[in-house]
Amino acid sequence: EVVARYTVDEHVLSLRVKVPAAYPLERIEVGEDPSSTTRPGVDEARWRLWKFGVQQVVWGAGGGGVWDGVRVWKRNVQGWFEGQVECAICYSIISLMDGTLPARPCRTCKNKFHGGCLYKWFHTSHSSSCPLCRSDMF
């Protein structure tokens, strides 16, 4: 069994690749590490695509190995988080409140914020202005 982990901020994404005792008569299992309960910043559809990519490498006709599959997964995860910019309110890529990525852009300065961070900002500042450029968000 191989467990691959990728850490972003304080959050960990985990992938488990399990080789059954009866291999090659039984397929190698690709899935989540049971000890990991969430996939912060990654929606279900994207996770399935990444898992499918690993399965294609491991099970495919090209005869890729487990490590090749893990490398594909790592490249996908790195590529996904590499282009992400931290939220200018909480200074994290992944929200500590709900595990989302910054997705709420300001129309003027184009900076992105977590929805929960913006809600808290609007509530505490009693204003609907952008935390950075102070232009109206709506």
mmCIF file of C-alpha atoms in Angstrom, residues 9-120:
data_model
loop_
_atom_site.group_PDB
_atom_site.id
_atom_site.type_symbol
_atom_site.label_atom_id
_atom_site.label_comp_id
_atom_site.label_asym_id
_atom_site.label_seq_id
_atom_site.Cartn_x
_atom_site.Cartn_y
_atom_site.Cartn_z
ATOM 1 C CA ASP A 9 -1.053 25.593 4.040
ATOM 2 C CA GLU A 10 -2.127 23.381 6.975
ATOM 3 C CA HIS A 11 -4.292 21.093 4.829
ATOM 4 C CA VAL A 12 -3.332 17.666 3.512
ATOM 5 C CA LEU A 13 -4.637 15.855 0.426
ATOM 6 C CA SER A 14 -4.065 12.103 0.463
ATOM 7 C CA LEU A 15 -4.177 9.379 -2.181
ATOM 8 C CA ARG A 16 -4.015 5.645 -1.449
ATOM 9 C CA VAL A 17 -2.845 3.062 -3.970
ATOM 10 C CA LYS A 18 -3.278 -0.487 -2.684
ATOM 11 C CA VAL A 19 -1.788 -3.539 -4.381
ATOM 12 C CA PRO A 20 -3.883 -6.616 -3.496
ATOM 13 C CA ALA A 21 -2.238 -9.864 -2.395
ATOM 14 C CA ALA A 22 -3.618 -11.588 -5.514
ATOM 15 C CA TYR A 23 -2.071 -9.033 -7.900
ATOM 16 C CA PRO A 24 -2.057 -9.294 -10.963
ATOM 17 C CA LEU A 25 -5.244 -11.384 -10.765
ATOM 18 C CA GLU A 26 -6.943 -8.521 -8.915
ATOM 19 C CA ARG A 27 -6.752 -4.864 -9.858
ATOM 20 C CA ILE A 28 -4.779 -2.297 -7.938
ATOM 21 C CA GLU A 29 -7.145 -0.096 -5.895
ATOM 22 C CA VAL A 30 -6.852 3.677 -6.253
ATOM 23 C CA GLY A 31 -8.735 5.893 -3.822
ATOM 24 C CA GLU A 32 -8.613 8.206 -0.880
ATOM 25 C CA ASP A 33 -6.571 7.516 2.203
ATOM 26 C CA PRO A 34 -9.185 6.463 4.809
ATOM 27 C CA SER A 35 -7.472 8.592 7.456
ATOM 28 C CA SER A 36 -8.128 11.712 5.352
ATOM 29 C CA THR A 37 -11.713 12.911 5.708
ATOM 30 C CA THR A 38 -11.681 15.972 3.444
ATOM 31 C CA ARG A 39 -10.215 17.235 0.199
ATOM 32 C CA PRO A 40 -9.849 20.959 0.916
ATOM 33 C CA GLY A 41 -9.942 23.148 -2.164
ATOM 34 C CA VAL A 42 -10.797 20.280 -4.525
ATOM 35 C CA ASP A 43 -14.335 19.499 -5.654
ATOM 36 C CA GLU A 44 -15.629 15.963 -6.180
ATOM 37 C CA ALA A 45 -15.518 16.110 -9.998
ATOM 38 C CA ARG A 46 -11.884 17.240 -10.087
ATOM 39 C CA TRP A 47 -10.904 14.557 -7.528
ATOM 40 C CA ARG A 48 -12.537 11.859 -9.679
ATOM 41 C CA LEU A 49 -10.613 13.081 -12.740
ATOM 42 C CA TRP A 50 -7.319 12.935 -10.845
ATOM 43 C CA LYS A 51 -8.131 9.469 -9.527
ATOM 44 C CA PHE A 52 -9.093 8.338 -13.035
ATOM 45 C CA GLY A 53 -5.750 9.652 -14.336
ATOM 46 C CA VAL A 54 -3.889 7.536 -11.785
ATOM 47 C CA GLN A 55 -6.013 4.499 -12.670
ATOM 48 C CA GLN A 56 -5.262 4.973 -16.372
ATOM 49 C CA VAL A 57 -1.526 4.988 -15.704
ATOM 50 C CA VAL A 58 -1.592 2.029 -13.292
ATOM 51 C CA TRP A 59 -4.129 -0.138 -15.149
ATOM 52 C CA GLY A 60 -3.461 1.065 -18.696
ATOM 53 C CA ALA A 61 -1.945 -0.815 -21.582
ATOM 54 C CA GLY A 62 1.220 1.283 -21.275
ATOM 55 C CA GLY A 63 2.149 -0.696 -18.184
ATOM 56 C CA GLY A 64 2.877 2.278 -15.919
ATOM 57 C CA GLY A 65 3.662 1.481 -12.324
ATOM 58 C CA VAL A 66 2.303 2.712 -9.025
ATOM 59 C CA TRP A 67 4.990 5.394 -8.754
ATOM 60 C CA ASP A 68 4.155 6.658 -12.239
ATOM 61 C CA GLY A 69 0.528 6.996 -11.145
ATOM 62 C CA VAL A 70 1.498 8.849 -7.976
ATOM 63 C CA ARG A 71 3.656 11.226 -10.038
ATOM 64 C CA VAL A 72 0.668 11.969 -12.307
ATOM 65 C CA TRP A 73 -1.475 12.723 -9.230
ATOM 66 C CA LYS A 74 1.218 14.983 -7.756
ATOM 67 C CA ARG A 75 1.566 16.928 -11.021
ATOM 68 C CA ASN A 76 -2.208 17.430 -11.153
ATOM 69 C CA VAL A 77 -2.396 18.632 -7.543
ATOM 70 C CA GLN A 78 0.605 20.947 -7.934
ATOM 71 C CA GLY A 79 -0.804 22.389 -11.149
ATOM 72 C CA TRP A 80 -4.161 23.041 -9.487
ATOM 73 C CA PHE A 81 -2.768 24.872 -6.449
ATOM 74 C CA GLU A 82 0.180 26.544 -8.192
ATOM 75 C CA GLY A 83 -1.983 29.149 -9.926
ATOM 76 C CA GLN A 84 -4.004 29.937 -6.811
ATOM 77 C CA VAL A 85 -3.493 33.187 -4.946
ATOM 78 C CA GLU A 86 -4.055 33.481 -1.229
ATOM 79 C CA CYS A 87 -7.103 35.319 0.097
ATOM 80 C CA ALA A 88 -6.101 38.864 1.075
ATOM 81 C CA ILE A 89 -8.290 38.696 4.192
ATOM 82 C CA CYS A 90 -7.106 35.461 5.867
ATOM 83 C CA TYR A 91 -3.806 35.065 3.914
ATOM 84 C CA SER A 92 -4.521 31.394 3.142
ATOM 85 C CA ILE A 93 -5.060 29.586 -0.145
ATOM 86 C CA ILE A 94 -7.529 27.178 1.456
ATOM 87 C CA SER A 95 -10.176 28.638 3.756
ATOM 88 C CA LEU A 96 -9.808 27.522 7.353
ATOM 89 C CA MET A 97 -13.602 27.819 7.733
ATOM 90 C CA ASP A 98 -14.889 25.650 4.888
ATOM 91 C CA GLY A 99 -11.934 24.330 2.854
ATOM 92 C CA THR A 100 -12.687 26.367 -0.291
ATOM 93 C CA LEU A 101 -10.361 28.295 -2.592
ATOM 94 C CA PRO A 102 -10.630 32.082 -3.055
ATOM 95 C CA ALA A 103 -13.348 32.401 -5.696
ATOM 96 C CA ARG A 104 -15.138 35.725 -5.096
ATOM 97 C CA PRO A 105 -13.395 38.395 -7.220
ATOM 98 C CA CYS A 106 -13.610 42.150 -6.842
ATOM 99 C CA ARG A 107 -14.888 43.704 -10.080
ATOM 100 C CA THR A 108 -12.339 46.519 -9.867
ATOM 101 C CA CYS A 109 -9.028 45.147 -8.551
ATOM 102 C CA LYS A 110 -9.745 41.489 -9.533
ATOM 103 C CA ASN A 111 -8.386 40.109 -6.233
ATOM 104 C CA LYS A 112 -10.189 36.952 -5.095
ATOM 105 C CA PHE A 113 -11.477 36.191 -1.616
ATOM 106 C CA HIS A 114 -13.083 33.268 0.206
ATOM 107 C CA GLY A 115 -16.858 33.676 0.482
ATOM 108 C CA GLY A 116 -16.758 33.185 4.260
ATOM 109 C CA CYS A 117 -13.988 35.757 4.668
ATOM 110 C CA LEU A 118 -15.941 38.318 2.629
ATOM 111 C CA TYR A 119 -19.069 37.663 4.675
ATOM 112 C CA LYS A 120 -17.139 38.266 7.890
#
